[in-house]
């Protein structure tokens, strides 16, 4: 799968409170409504203007802070096709996989990417194209890819349970 | 090459004799914690198409994030959880009167040295202070454990932090962990296990050890760990926990990094808005007017924290312009602090005594900030908008610094009083 998307660019340590504020974590349960608040306290224009297929690019430790899964859900539901960062906070990384939101860890490329430009991601080849430059990024471990291949954790667990019964 | 504590625990959980760094293992946790997010977890669990929990005895559920319910939506959330608990026969359920999960689990004997614990909350790292492996996970994967009893974990490298020296008066564990996060940065321990050792840790009370491991989450760590010792044993025995097997890192464990700290010269520290790694000596911010002072949370709501604040406030009045809110971490802390007069001292000084729970820490209720307001808090996060308005400022500091600042109405180094 190869995708092209317009970039929204942010800095280091983008935390889950600015991605999805804590005050909504128990009051908003609808995914569409979650998307309407995505990145609200970092960039109030994002949720209004994001288009399906856009790509979020950030520095190190993206998704640090709370374990709230809505941080991954709201980006996925807002149409974000992938997040490219220098590194990811570990619980956000898990939540994104479970949600089926692709993450690309590629520290070398971050400095070269500008807001508003279009970048291309070749997931199978592990290649990120930024203008005329290309960068390699590591794929996910095989055991984790199983979850992604099934389309997220819920279908993955359903399949595991079905295999148990068989 | 030796196996670290974390490798040994994950190997046992996966049914293997040893595991390698970066290996992904499928483990069965001993304990799985969830809180007010259990309503969402139970909905996901049902979407997985399974009727009964894999093992209800493994799960501990504590209502703490917005207790008592602040609105009809929160009330419905709690009701859904109570119904799920009854339907699934979950025995380890603590309703709104008990306190914060990260205090209730250790107090109620759910945390044992050598245990493998996961929780759908980032500060699950707290339990490492008692020699357990404890890491935060997400909601859906908590539902997956409910369904299949397994979760994947990547085996982390371990960073060792060796701490020596004795804290100066009115300086303590909170100042040290803030300094460490300030030095390493919010991603300084990303994906890693953090093992605290050394004479200053040996000297530290269990309450303070919990504060250190709690905040390892703020440097990106997977888990914190301290060697269970005589203090751990006594703390657990007082709560009826005797049956466990401590696990230690092999002497020839290879650490990703070893850091040495001497806390003797450490000054009171604070994290300035809006990141936890924006750490400075308190004196650099001295004089900044505050509107709210928060004492409590899973970081510093324990009895010794309340004692430290009360010692500074005894017989005095806090500044009338400051709202000081006190949230003991659990009902056990409430009762102890009632019996020994600590709550009376704090109340007489002008503080508002609140219920055991998370309070306004995550911006849900009980002390939300208006635009332009400044709060000094003993909590663990000061992200923009976390405690209410995105135009409010939150400073993080020790109980001593929060009490001193409440007294004067401005950020105050407690050593200057």
Coordinates of C-alpha atoms in Angstrom, one line a residue, chain A residues 40-117:
Chain A
X40 CA -7.9 20.9 20.0
X41 CA -5.5 22.4 22.6
X42 CA -2.5 22.3 20.2
X43 CA -4.0 23.5 17.0
X44 CA -7.6 24.6 17.0
X45 CA -7.7 24.8 13.2
X46 CA -6.8 21.1 12.7
X47 CA -10.1 19.5 13.3
X48 CA -11.9 22.0 11.2
X49 CA -9.6 21.8 8.2
X50 CA -8.1 18.2 8.2
X51 CA -9.0 16.2 5.1
X52 CA -9.2 12.4 4.8
X53 CA -5.8 11.1 3.9
X54 CA -3.7 13.9 5.6
X55 CA -0.6 12.9 7.5
X56 CA 0.5 14.2 10.9
X57 CA 4.2 14.7 11.3
X58 CA 5.9 15.4 14.6
X59 CA 9.2 15.2 16.5
X60 CA 10.1 12.9 19.3
X61 CA 7.8 11.2 21.9
X62 CA 4.5 11.8 20.0
X63 CA 1.5 10.8 22.2
X64 CA 3.2 11.1 25.6
X65 CA 1.1 11.4 28.7
X66 CA -2.0 9.6 29.5
X67 CA -3.0 6.1 28.3
X68 CA -6.2 7.5 26.7
X69 CA -7.0 5.6 23.6
X70 CA -9.1 8.4 22.2
X71 CA -5.9 10.1 21.3
X72 CA -5.4 7.5 18.6
X73 CA -9.1 7.1 17.8
X74 CA -9.7 10.9 17.2
X75 CA -6.9 11.1 14.7
X76 CA -8.0 7.9 12.9
X77 CA -11.6 9.1 12.8
X78 CA -10.5 12.6 11.6
X79 CA -9.1 10.8 8.5
X80 CA -5.4 10.9 9.4
X81 CA -3.8 8.2 7.2
X82 CA -0.6 8.0 9.2
X83 CA 1.5 9.6 11.8
X84 CA 5.2 10.1 11.1
X85 CA 7.4 11.0 14.1
X86 CA 11.0 10.7 15.4
X87 CA 9.6 8.5 18.2
X88 CA 6.3 7.6 19.8
X89 CA 5.3 7.3 23.5
X90 CA 4.8 3.6 24.2
X91 CA 1.1 3.5 25.2
X92 CA 0.1 5.7 22.2
X93 CA 2.1 3.3 20.0
X94 CA 0.1 0.4 21.3
X95 CA -3.2 2.2 21.1
X96 CA -2.6 3.2 17.5
X97 CA -1.8 -0.4 16.5
X98 CA -4.9 -1.6 18.2
X99 CA -6.9 1.1 16.4
X100 CA -5.4 0.4 13.0
X101 CA -3.7 3.8 12.7
X102 CA -0.4 3.4 10.9
X103 CA 2.7 4.9 12.7
X104 CA 6.0 5.5 11.0
X105 CA 9.1 6.1 13.1
X106 CA 11.7 7.9 11.0
X107 CA 13.8 10.4 12.9
X108 CA 16.0 11.2 9.9
X109 CA 13.1 12.5 7.8
X110 CA 11.4 14.9 10.2
X111 CA 13.6 17.9 9.7
X112 CA 13.1 17.7 5.9
X113 CA 9.3 17.7 6.1
X114 CA 7.4 21.0 5.9
X115 CA 3.8 21.7 6.9
X116 CA 1.5 21.7 3.9
X117 CA 3.7 19.7 1.6

